[in-house]
Structures are given as C-alpha cells and as structure tokens.
CSV table of C-alpha atoms in Angstrom, one decimal:
chain,number,residue,atom,x,y,z
A,27,MET,CA,23.0,17.7,44.5
A,28,PRO,CA,22.5,14.0,45.2
A,29,PRO,CA,19.4,12.3,43.8
A,30,VAL,CA,16.2,12.5,45.9
A,31,ARG,CA,13.4,10.0,46.1
A,32,ILE,CA,9.9,11.5,46.3
A,33,ASN,CA,6.4,10.4,45.6
A,34,PHE,CA,5.6,12.0,42.2
A,35,THR,CA,2.4,14.0,42.5
A,36,LYS,CA,1.3,17.0,40.6
A,37,ASP,CA,1.5,19.3,43.7
A,38,ALA,CA,4.9,17.9,44.7
A,39,LEU,CA,6.5,18.4,41.3
A,40,LEU,CA,5.0,21.9,40.9
A,41,SER,CA,6.4,22.9,44.2
A,42,LEU,CA,10.0,21.8,43.4
A,43,PRO,CA,12.3,24.8,43.0
A,44,PHE,CA,14.2,25.2,39.8
A,45,ALA,CA,18.0,24.6,40.1
A,46,GLU,CA,20.7,27.2,40.0
A,47,LYS,CA,22.1,28.2,36.6
A,48,ARG,CA,24.2,25.4,35.0
A,49,LYS,CA,23.2,23.0,37.7
A,50,THR,CA,20.6,20.2,37.8
A,51,ALA,CA,18.7,18.3,40.4
A,52,THR,CA,17.5,14.7,40.0
A,53,TYR,CA,14.4,13.3,41.6
A,54,HIS,CA,13.5,9.6,41.5
A,55,ASP,CA,9.9,8.3,41.4
A,56,HIS,CA,9.1,6.6,44.7
A,57,GLY,CA,6.0,5.3,46.2
A,58,ARG,CA,3.1,2.9,45.5
A,59,TYR,CA,2.6,3.8,41.8
A,60,SER,CA,6.3,4.5,41.0
A,61,VAL,CA,8.0,3.0,37.8
A,62,PRO,CA,11.5,1.7,38.1
A,63,GLY,CA,14.0,4.1,36.4
A,64,LEU,CA,11.6,7.1,36.1
A,65,ILE,CA,13.3,10.3,37.1
A,66,LEU,CA,12.6,14.1,36.9
A,67,LEU,CA,15.6,16.2,35.9
A,68,VAL,CA,15.2,19.8,37.1
A,69,SER,CA,17.3,22.6,35.6
A,70,SER,CA,17.3,26.3,35.9
A,71,GLY,CA,14.3,26.6,33.5
A,72,SER,CA,12.6,23.2,33.0
A,73,LYS,CA,11.5,20.0,34.6
A,74,THR,CA,11.9,17.0,32.3
A,75,PHE,CA,11.0,13.3,32.8
A,76,TYR,CA,13.6,10.6,31.8
A,77,LEU,CA,13.9,6.9,32.1
A,78,TYR,CA,17.3,6.1,33.6
A,79,ARG,CA,18.4,2.5,33.0
A,80,LYS,CA,21.6,0.6,32.3
A,81,VAL,CA,21.5,-1.1,28.9
A,82,ASN,CA,24.2,-3.6,28.1
A,83,GLY,CA,26.1,-2.3,31.1
A,84,LYS,CA,26.1,1.3,30.0
A,85,PRO,CA,23.8,4.0,31.5
A,86,GLU,CA,21.1,5.4,29.2
A,87,ARG,CA,18.9,8.4,29.9
A,88,ILE,CA,15.8,8.2,27.6
A,89,ARG,CA,13.9,11.5,27.4
A,90,LEU,CA,10.1,11.2,27.9
A,91,GLY,CA,8.9,14.8,27.9
A,92,LYS,CA,8.7,18.0,30.0
A,93,PHE,CA,6.5,18.5,33.0
A,94,PRO,CA,3.7,19.7,33.1
A,95,HIS,CA,3.3,19.4,29.3
A,96,ILE,CA,3.0,15.7,29.9
A,97,THR,CA,1.4,14.4,33.1
A,98,ILE,CA,2.9,12.1,35.7
A,99,GLU,CA,0.6,9.3,34.5
A,100,GLN,CA,1.7,9.8,30.9
A,101,ALA,CA,5.4,9.8,32.0
A,102,ARG,CA,4.9,6.6,33.9
A,103,SER,CA,3.1,5.0,30.9
A,104,LYS,CA,6.0,6.0,28.6
A,105,ALA,CA,8.5,4.7,31.1
A,106,ARG,CA,6.8,1.3,31.2
A,107,VAL,CA,6.8,1.1,27.4
A,108,GLU,CA,10.5,2.0,27.3
A,109,ASN,CA,11.3,-0.6,30.0
A,110,GLY,CA,9.4,-3.2,27.9
A,111,ARG,CA,11.5,-2.3,24.8
A,112,ILE,CA,14.7,-2.6,26.7
A,113,GLU,CA,13.7,-6.0,28.0
A,114,GLN,CA,13.2,-7.1,24.3
A,115,GLY,CA,16.6,-5.8,23.3
A,116,GLU,CA,15.5,-2.5,21.9
A,117,ASN,CA,17.0,0.9,22.8
A,118,SER,CA,15.2,4.1,21.8
A,119,ASN,CA,18.3,6.2,22.4
A,120,ALA,CA,20.3,3.9,20.0
A,121,ASN,CA,17.5,4.4,17.4
A,122,LYS,CA,17.6,8.2,17.9
A,123,ARG,CA,21.4,8.2,17.7
A,124,GLN,CA,21.3,6.3,14.4
A,125,VAL,CA,18.8,8.8,12.9
A,126,LYS,CA,20.6,11.8,14.3
A,127,ALA,CA,23.8,10.5,12.7
A,128,GLU,CA,22.4,12.2,9.6
A,129,MET,CA,21.0,9.2,7.7
A,130,THR,CA,20.9,9.5,4.0
A,131,LEU,CA,17.5,9.1,2.3
A,132,ALA,CA,18.7,5.7,1.1
A,133,ASP,CA,19.5,4.7,4.7
A,134,LEU,CA,16.1,5.9,5.9
A,135,PHE,CA,14.2,4.2,3.1
A,136,ASP,CA,16.0,0.9,3.7
A,137,ARG,CA,15.0,1.2,7.4
A,138,TYR,CA,11.4,2.0,6.5
A,139,MET,CA,11.2,-1.1,4.2
A,140,VAL,CA,12.6,-3.4,6.8
A,141,LEU,CA,10.8,-2.2,9.9
A,142,HIS,CA,7.5,-1.1,8.3
A,143,ALA,CA,6.7,-1.7,4.7
A,144,LYS,CA,7.7,-5.4,4.2
A,145,PRO,CA,6.2,-6.6,7.5
A,146,TYR,CA,2.9,-4.8,7.3
A,147,LYS,CA,2.2,-3.8,3.6
A,148,ARG,CA,1.1,-6.2,0.9
A,149,THR,CA,1.9,-3.4,-1.6
A,150,TRP,CA,5.5,-2.8,-0.4
A,151,LYS,CA,6.8,-3.5,-3.9
A,152,ASN,CA,4.9,-0.5,-5.1
A,153,ASP,CA,6.8,1.6,-2.5
A,154,GLN,CA,10.1,0.2,-3.8
A,155,ASN,CA,9.2,1.0,-7.4
A,156,MET,CA,8.2,4.5,-6.6
A,157,TYR,CA,11.4,5.1,-4.7
A,158,ASP,CA,13.5,3.7,-7.5
A,159,GLY,CA,11.6,5.7,-10.1
A,160,HIS,CA,11.4,9.1,-8.4
A,161,LEU,CA,13.2,9.4,-5.1
A,162,LYS,CA,16.4,7.5,-5.7
A,163,GLN,CA,17.9,10.6,-7.2
A,164,TRP,CA,18.1,11.9,-3.6
A,165,ALA,CA,19.6,8.6,-2.2
A,166,ASP,CA,22.9,10.1,-1.0
A,167,ARG,CA,21.4,13.3,0.4
A,168,ARG,CA,21.1,13.7,4.2
A,169,ILE,CA,17.5,13.7,5.3
A,170,SER,CA,17.8,17.1,6.8
A,171,GLU,CA,19.0,18.5,3.5
A,172,ILE,CA,15.8,17.7,1.6
A,173,SER,CA,13.6,20.8,1.7
A,174,LYS,CA,9.9,21.6,1.1
A,175,ARG,CA,11.0,23.4,-2.1
A,176,ASP,CA,12.7,20.2,-3.3
A,177,VAL,CA,9.5,18.3,-2.7
A,178,GLN,CA,7.3,20.9,-4.4
A,179,THR,CA,9.6,20.9,-7.5
A,180,LEU,CA,9.7,17.1,-7.7
A,181,HIS,CA,5.9,16.9,-7.2
A,182,ALA,CA,5.3,19.3,-10.0
A,183,ALA,CA,7.8,17.5,-12.3
A,184,ILE,CA,6.1,14.1,-11.8
A,185,MET,CA,2.7,15.7,-12.3
A,186,GLU,CA,3.6,16.7,-15.8
A,187,LYS,CA,4.4,13.2,-17.0
A,188,HIS,CA,2.7,10.9,-14.5
A,189,PRO,CA,-0.2,12.9,-12.9
A,190,HIS,CA,-1.7,9.9,-11.0
A,191,GLN,CA,1.8,9.0,-9.7
A,192,ALA,CA,2.6,12.4,-8.3
A,193,ASN,CA,0.4,12.2,-5.2
A,194,ARG,CA,1.4,8.6,-4.6
A,195,VAL,CA,5.1,9.6,-4.4
A,196,ARG,CA,4.3,12.6,-2.2
A,197,SER,CA,2.4,10.3,0.3
A,198,LEU,CA,5.2,7.8,0.4
A,199,LEU,CA,7.8,10.4,1.2
A,200,SER,CA,5.6,11.9,3.9
A,201,THR,CA,5.2,8.4,5.5
A,202,VAL,CA,8.9,7.7,5.4
A,203,TYR,CA,9.7,11.0,7.1
A,204,SER,CA,6.9,10.5,9.7
A,205,LYS,CA,8.6,7.2,10.6
A,206,ALA,CA,12.0,9.0,10.8
A,207,ILE,CA,10.4,11.5,13.3
A,208,ALA,CA,9.0,8.6,15.3
A,209,TRP,CA,12.5,7.1,15.4
A,210,GLY,CA,14.0,10.3,16.8
A,211,PHE,CA,14.7,12.6,13.8
A,212,GLU,CA,14.2,16.1,15.2
A,213,GLY,CA,13.9,17.9,11.8
A,214,ALA,CA,10.7,18.8,10.0
A,215,ASN,CA,8.8,16.6,7.5
A,216,PRO,CA,9.5,18.4,4.2
A,217,VAL,CA,6.2,17.2,2.7
A,218,SER,CA,4.2,19.2,5.3
A,219,GLY,CA,2.4,22.0,3.5
A,220,VAL,CA,2.9,20.4,0.0
A,221,LYS,CA,-0.7,20.0,-1.2
A,222,LYS,CA,-1.9,17.1,-3.2
A,223,TYR,CA,-3.0,17.8,-6.8
A,224,GLN,CA,-6.7,17.4,-7.3
A,225,GLU,CA,-7.2,14.1,-9.2
A,226,ARG,CA,-10.0,13.4,-11.7
A,227,SER,CA,-11.5,9.9,-11.6
A,228,ARG,CA,-10.5,8.0,-14.8
A,229,ASP,CA,-13.3,7.0,-17.1
A,230,ARG,CA,-11.2,5.4,-19.8
A,231,PHE,CA,-12.4,2.0,-21.1
A,232,ILE,CA,-12.3,0.2,-24.4
A,233,ARG,CA,-15.1,1.7,-26.5
A,234,GLN,CA,-17.1,0.1,-29.2
A,235,GLU,CA,-15.0,1.5,-32.0
A,236,GLU,CA,-11.8,0.4,-30.3
A,237,LEU,CA,-12.7,-3.2,-29.6
A,238,LYS,CA,-11.8,-4.6,-33.0
A,239,GLN,CA,-8.3,-3.2,-33.0
A,240,PHE,CA,-7.8,-4.3,-29.4
A,241,PHE,CA,-8.7,-7.9,-30.1
A,242,GLU,CA,-6.6,-7.8,-33.3
A,243,ALA,CA,-3.6,-6.6,-31.4
A,244,ILE,CA,-4.1,-9.4,-28.8
A,245,THR,CA,-4.2,-12.0,-31.6
A,246,GLU,CA,-1.0,-10.7,-33.0
A,247,GLU,CA,0.8,-10.9,-29.7
A,248,PRO,CA,3.5,-13.6,-30.1
A,249,ASN,CA,3.6,-14.6,-26.4
A,250,GLU,CA,0.7,-16.9,-25.7
A,251,THR,CA,0.9,-16.4,-21.9
A,252,LEU,CA,0.6,-12.7,-22.3
A,253,ARG,CA,-2.3,-13.1,-24.8
A,254,ASP,CA,-4.2,-15.2,-22.2
A,255,TYR,CA,-3.2,-12.8,-19.4
A,256,TRP,CA,-4.7,-9.7,-21.0
A,257,LEU,CA,-7.8,-11.6,-22.1
A,258,LEU,CA,-8.5,-13.1,-18.7
A,259,SER,CA,-7.9,-9.6,-17.2
A,260,LEU,CA,-10.7,-8.4,-19.4
A,261,TYR,CA,-13.1,-11.3,-18.9
A,262,THR,CA,-12.7,-11.4,-15.1
A,263,GLY,CA,-12.3,-7.7,-14.3
A,264,ALA,CA,-9.7,-8.6,-11.6
A,265,ARG,CA,-7.1,-6.2,-10.4
A,266,GLN,CA,-3.6,-6.8,-11.9
A,267,GLY,CA,-2.0,-7.9,-8.6
A,268,ASN,CA,-4.6,-10.6,-8.2
A,269,MET,CA,-4.3,-11.7,-11.9
A,270,LEU,CA,-0.5,-12.1,-11.5
A,271,GLU,CA,-1.1,-14.3,-8.4
A,272,MET,CA,-3.8,-16.4,-9.9
A,273,ALA,CA,-3.2,-20.0,-8.7
A,274,TRP,CA,-4.6,-23.3,-10.0
A,275,SER,CA,-5.6,-24.2,-6.4
A,276,ASP,CA,-8.0,-21.2,-6.4
A,277,ILE,CA,-9.9,-22.3,-9.6
A,278,ASP,CA,-13.0,-24.4,-9.3
A,279,PHE,CA,-13.9,-25.6,-12.8
A,280,GLU,CA,-17.1,-27.4,-11.7
A,281,GLN,CA,-18.5,-24.3,-10.0
A,282,ARG,CA,-17.0,-22.0,-12.6
A,283,GLU,CA,-15.4,-19.8,-9.9
A,284,TRP,CA,-12.1,-18.3,-9.1
A,285,ARG,CA,-11.7,-17.6,-5.4
A,286,ILE,CA,-9.2,-14.7,-4.8
A,287,PRO,CA,-8.0,-15.3,-1.2
A,288,ARG,CA,-7.3,-11.6,-0.5
A,289,THR,CA,-8.1,-8.5,-2.6
A,290,LYS,CA,-7.1,-4.8,-2.2
A,291,THR,CA,-9.9,-4.4,0.3
A,292,GLY,CA,-8.3,-7.1,2.5
A,293,GLU,CA,-11.2,-9.5,1.9
A,294,ALA,CA,-11.7,-12.6,-0.2
A,295,HIS,CA,-13.6,-12.3,-3.4
A,296,THR,CA,-15.2,-15.0,-5.7
A,297,VAL,CA,-15.1,-14.2,-9.4
A,298,PRO,CA,-17.6,-16.1,-11.6
A,299,LEU,CA,-15.9,-17.4,-14.8
A,300,VAL,CA,-17.5,-16.7,-18.1
A,301,SER,CA,-17.3,-19.1,-21.0
A,302,TYR,CA,-14.4,-17.3,-22.6
A,303,ALA,CA,-12.4,-17.4,-19.4
A,304,LEU,CA,-13.1,-21.1,-18.8
A,305,GLU,CA,-11.9,-21.9,-22.3
A,306,ILE,CA,-8.6,-20.2,-21.7
A,307,LEU,CA,-8.1,-21.8,-18.3
A,308,ARG,CA,-8.9,-25.3,-19.5
A,309,ARG,CA,-6.4,-24.9,-22.4
A,310,ARG,CA,-3.7,-23.7,-20.0
A,311,ARG,CA,-4.4,-26.4,-17.5
A,312,ASN,CA,-4.0,-29.1,-20.1
A,313,ALA,CA,-0.7,-27.6,-21.2
A,314,ASN,CA,0.6,-27.3,-17.7
A,315,LEU,CA,2.5,-30.6,-17.9
A,316,GLU,CA,5.1,-29.5,-15.2
A,317,GLY,CA,2.4,-28.9,-12.6
A,318,ASN,CA,3.3,-25.3,-12.0
A,319,PRO,CA,1.1,-23.8,-9.2
A,320,TRP,CA,0.7,-20.5,-11.0
A,321,VAL,CA,-1.7,-20.0,-13.9
A,322,PHE,CA,0.8,-17.4,-15.3
A,323,PRO,CA,4.3,-18.7,-14.4
A,324,GLY,CA,7.2,-16.3,-14.5
A,325,THR,CA,10.6,-16.7,-16.1
A,326,ILE,CA,12.2,-17.5,-12.6
A,327,PRO,CA,11.3,-21.0,-11.5
A,328,GLY,CA,8.7,-21.0,-8.7
A,329,ASN,CA,7.7,-17.4,-9.3
A,330,HIS,CA,4.6,-16.1,-11.0
A,331,LEU,CA,4.6,-13.7,-13.9
A,332,ALA,CA,5.9,-10.2,-13.2
A,333,THR,CA,4.0,-7.1,-14.2
A,334,PRO,CA,4.4,-7.0,-18.0
A,335,ILE,CA,4.9,-3.3,-18.4
A,336,ARG,CA,6.8,-3.4,-21.7
A,337,ALA,CA,4.5,-6.0,-23.2
A,338,TRP,CA,1.5,-3.7,-22.4
A,339,ALA,CA,3.2,-0.7,-24.1
A,340,ARG,CA,3.8,-2.9,-27.2
A,341,LEU,CA,0.2,-4.0,-27.2
A,342,ILE,CA,-1.4,-0.6,-27.0
A,343,LYS,CA,1.0,0.7,-29.6
A,344,SER,CA,0.0,-2.1,-32.0
A,345,ALA,CA,-3.7,-1.4,-31.2
A,346,ASN,CA,-3.2,2.4,-31.6
A,347,LEU,CA,-5.1,2.9,-28.3
A,348,SER,CA,-3.4,5.9,-26.6
A,349,GLY,CA,-3.9,6.4,-22.9
A,350,LEU,CA,-5.1,2.9,-22.1
A,351,ARG,CA,-3.8,1.3,-18.9
A,352,PRO,CA,-3.9,-2.3,-17.7
A,353,HIS,CA,-6.4,-1.3,-14.9
A,354,ASP,CA,-8.7,0.0,-17.6
A,355,LEU,CA,-9.5,-3.6,-18.6
A,356,ARG,CA,-11.2,-3.9,-15.3
A,357,ARG,CA,-13.1,-0.7,-15.9
A,358,THR,CA,-14.0,-1.9,-19.4
A,359,LEU,CA,-15.8,-5.0,-18.1
A,360,GLY,CA,-17.8,-2.9,-15.7
A,361,SER,CA,-18.6,-0.3,-18.3
A,362,TRP,CA,-19.8,-2.9,-20.8
A,363,MET,CA,-21.9,-4.5,-18.1
A,364,SER,CA,-23.5,-1.1,-17.6
A,365,ILE,CA,-24.0,-0.7,-21.4
A,366,CYS,CA,-25.8,-4.0,-21.4
A,367,GLY,CA,-28.2,-2.8,-18.7
A,368,VAL,CA,-26.8,-4.8,-15.8
A,369,PRO,CA,-27.8,-3.3,-12.4
A,370,LEU,CA,-25.2,-1.4,-10.5
A,371,HIS,CA,-25.3,-3.7,-7.5
A,372,ILE,CA,-24.5,-6.7,-9.8
A,373,ILE,CA,-21.6,-4.8,-11.4
A,374,GLY,CA,-20.2,-3.9,-8.0
A,375,ALA,CA,-20.5,-7.5,-6.8
A,376,ALA,CA,-18.8,-8.8,-10.0
A,377,LEU,CA,-15.8,-6.4,-9.5
A,378,GLY,CA,-15.6,-7.0,-5.7
A,379,HIS,CA,-16.2,-3.4,-4.7
A,380,LYS,CA,-16.2,-3.1,-0.9
A,381,GLY,CA,-19.4,-1.3,-0.8
A,382,TYR,CA,-21.1,-4.3,-2.2
A,383,THR,CA,-19.9,-6.8,0.5
A,384,VAL,CA,-22.5,-9.4,1.3
A,385,THR,CA,-22.8,-12.5,3.4
A,386,HIS,CA,-21.6,-15.8,2.1
A,387,ILE,CA,-25.2,-17.1,1.7
A,388,TYR,CA,-26.3,-14.0,-0.2
A,389,ALA,CA,-23.2,-14.1,-2.4
A,390,ARG,CA,-24.2,-17.7,-3.4
A,391,LEU,CA,-27.7,-16.5,-4.3
A,392,GLN,CA,-26.2,-13.7,-6.4
A,393,SER,CA,-23.6,-15.8,-8.3
A,394,GLU,CA,-25.9,-16.6,-11.2
A,395,PRO,CA,-27.0,-13.1,-12.1
A,396,ILE,CA,-23.4,-11.9,-11.7
A,397,LEU,CA,-22.2,-14.6,-14.1
A,398,GLN,CA,-25.1,-13.7,-16.5
A,399,GLY,CA,-24.2,-10.0,-16.4
A,400,MET,CA,-20.5,-10.7,-17.0
A,401,GLU,CA,-21.2,-13.2,-19.8
A,402,MET,CA,-23.5,-10.8,-21.5
A,403,ALA,CA,-20.9,-8.0,-21.4
A,404,CYS,CA,-18.1,-10.3,-22.7
A,405,ARG,CA,-20.2,-11.6,-25.5
A,406,MET,CA,-21.2,-8.1,-26.5
A,407,MET,CA,-17.6,-7.0,-26.6
A,408,ARG,CA,-16.6,-9.9,-28.8
A,409,THR,CA,-19.6,-9.3,-31.0
A,410,HIS,CA,-18.7,-5.7,-31.7
A,411,ALA,CA,-15.0,-6.7,-32.2
A,412,GLU,CA,-16.1,-9.1,-34.8
A,413,SER,CA,-18.3,-6.4,-36.4
A,414,ARG,CA,-21.6,-8.3,-36.4
A,415,GLY,CA,-23.5,-5.3,-35.1
A,416,GLU,CA,-25.8,-7.3,-32.7
A,417,GLN,CA,-28.2,-5.1,-30.9
A,418,ILE,CA,-27.7,-4.4,-27.2
A,419,PRO,CA,-30.2,-6.6,-25.2
A,420,GLU,CA,-32.9,-5.4,-22.9
A,421,LYS,CA,-31.9,-4.6,-19.3
A,422,MET,CA,-31.7,-7.5,-16.8
C-alpha cells in the first residue's frame, strides 16, 4: 500500500492494524512535532521506527527500534541524532554493514584505536601493548568466532604468569566488543559472564635489608641516563609515565619543585625536590648541551625515553630482588616516609593521591612539611644502604 502521513501519537500507532502476511505498510511522521524522514514500518507482527533518507543519492533506511518498546519521543530523538550524523557525513548503516561484514579482531581493534582510544585515552599505548602481548593471537579470527570459553581460557592463562595483567586484558576486550555492538555488531560480548579475578593490593617495597644491594646495582648500571632515571623515580615517588615525560620546562630549581602538568588522576601535581633529586637534575642540566626539552631523552631525536623494561629486568637481576616492579619505587618512598613517622596526609600529598587534593594556597602551605618528609625518607634509605645504622627519628 502507498505511504500514509499521520500525526504520530501513541493512540494512533496502537490503533494501526498489522499488515497482511508478507506485506508491509509505511506511515510517515506528520504534524507539528514531526521529524523529517521518520517512518513507521508495519508488518504482520511488528511496528518498527526507521529513518528514511537519501545518502549520497542512495536511499537508506536506518532502524531506530520497535514500537511500543521505544516511545514516539525516543524515536524522534534518535531520528534527529541520525539526521545530524548524516549532515556531518556519517552513515550508521554503513558502519553497521562494515561491522556485519564480519570484521576480524584486528580490524575491530584498529577501528577502536582510531575512533576511541587515541582521541580520548592518554593511556592508549597501554591498550596497544596489551593487544600485542595477549590478543594479537586472535587477530585473523572473525569477531563472532571468539567465544566466552576462549576468553575464559585466555584469562586463566594470563593469570598464571601475569596475575595483575589478566583483568586488564579482560576489561580491554570487553570495551572493544562494547564498541563493536554500539557500531552495529549484533553478536554477544564474549567477555560477559567472565568474572574478574580477585586482586590483592601489592605491598612490595625495598626493605631495609635490600637497600644496599639495590643501590649497588644502580651504581653498576653502565647507562648513566638509566641510573638517574631509577634514582629520580625513587626520590620523587612519581609514576613511571610522568617520569618518562619529565621536561626541563616543568622544573623550578629555585623553588625546588617539579610541576607535573597532568597525572593519572587527570590533575596537575607539584613534587617537592629533595637534595638527592636536585643534585641529579643539576648535573643533567649542565650536561644538556644540545638543549633537549626532555630530562630523559630517547634514542629517537625529539622523543623522550621509552619504558626501559629490559633495563629494569637487568637491574633487579643484578640486585637479586625478585618480584620488584618499577611502580614499587613509588611505593618504597611512601613506605619509608611512613617508617620515618611522616603523617599519612603528608605522604598522600607527596605522592599526589587524589584523596588528598587541596587548594593551591593550602598546597603551598604544605610544601615544606612534604619536602621535609620526603627528605627524611630518602636520607634514611641512603643511610641504611651505606650501613651506618642511624636510628629512625621521632615522628614529625
């Protein structure tokens, strides 16, 4: 039957008769609140909203949802969104066809990186590394072929060797599939129902009996840049991502401060610089004859140092410190501040914990006790490493 224009109201649509078997009836939204292109397609058993538009000269019918599962207002809202996308050159149906064309996991992950990770996530490189390390083995598999059992098996295998990585990989794969579903994939998310492993908070830090061998291994490290990198990581308690991106423009030698423009919490953080850290930074500044903007330049001109994974493995092997990770240097500073009796709120402020966010004025008032606490902890670590046996001071 030819299309009919009616005012879409709930009573009007409920009263519409279903079409005969193998036939459909088309109704166009008409009236004061109508949306251009919104139609209702009535078959023998359902009533479904669509947006009917010509895109690049070709007719497209974009499915919006069934009535009354979605309301007329919801259908109109969705139609407006789709109209806006079309005006910007997007086509939801084209996206769906691309996904329905049975993308491989490699195709889907590339799309995820381009449309979601790189534009919106500062940690997108972590996603790429997790994919390369654990998910790339499925690169050529169609996304509908990856099952819940596959995910469970992979999750368990990663757990055996990399327990803290297992849940990260699971979450990444779940996010990637959620994006696929949003883009039109009609299959299920294979991660659904795969439970996360219960994680225990790490409490590893460099203990008193380990300090001497740690500092000896640092001294024996042939690469001066890496020696300085590990020591500054310990003396500042900064996260590794911020350490790699440390720039000379963020260092204030007069105020003895390193201002990190953006941390993991999304906020800026000012790190007081203890005497040991200042000594390293001044030496590196004097040696920076080429005016490199990075405190730790990389091998590629213009880039900063990349995560020195192999160098760290070499260091802890030389120090005979099993189970120690780069992030544990941050935990070590906090732990030794606690051992020295530094109050918890000072430790939290030193490490930039989000729970200890304060105003700029209050932060300035706190800078001196924070520096004192960090200085005390660093001095105590060095003292034990040099085996002088100095007593732990009274609490601040």
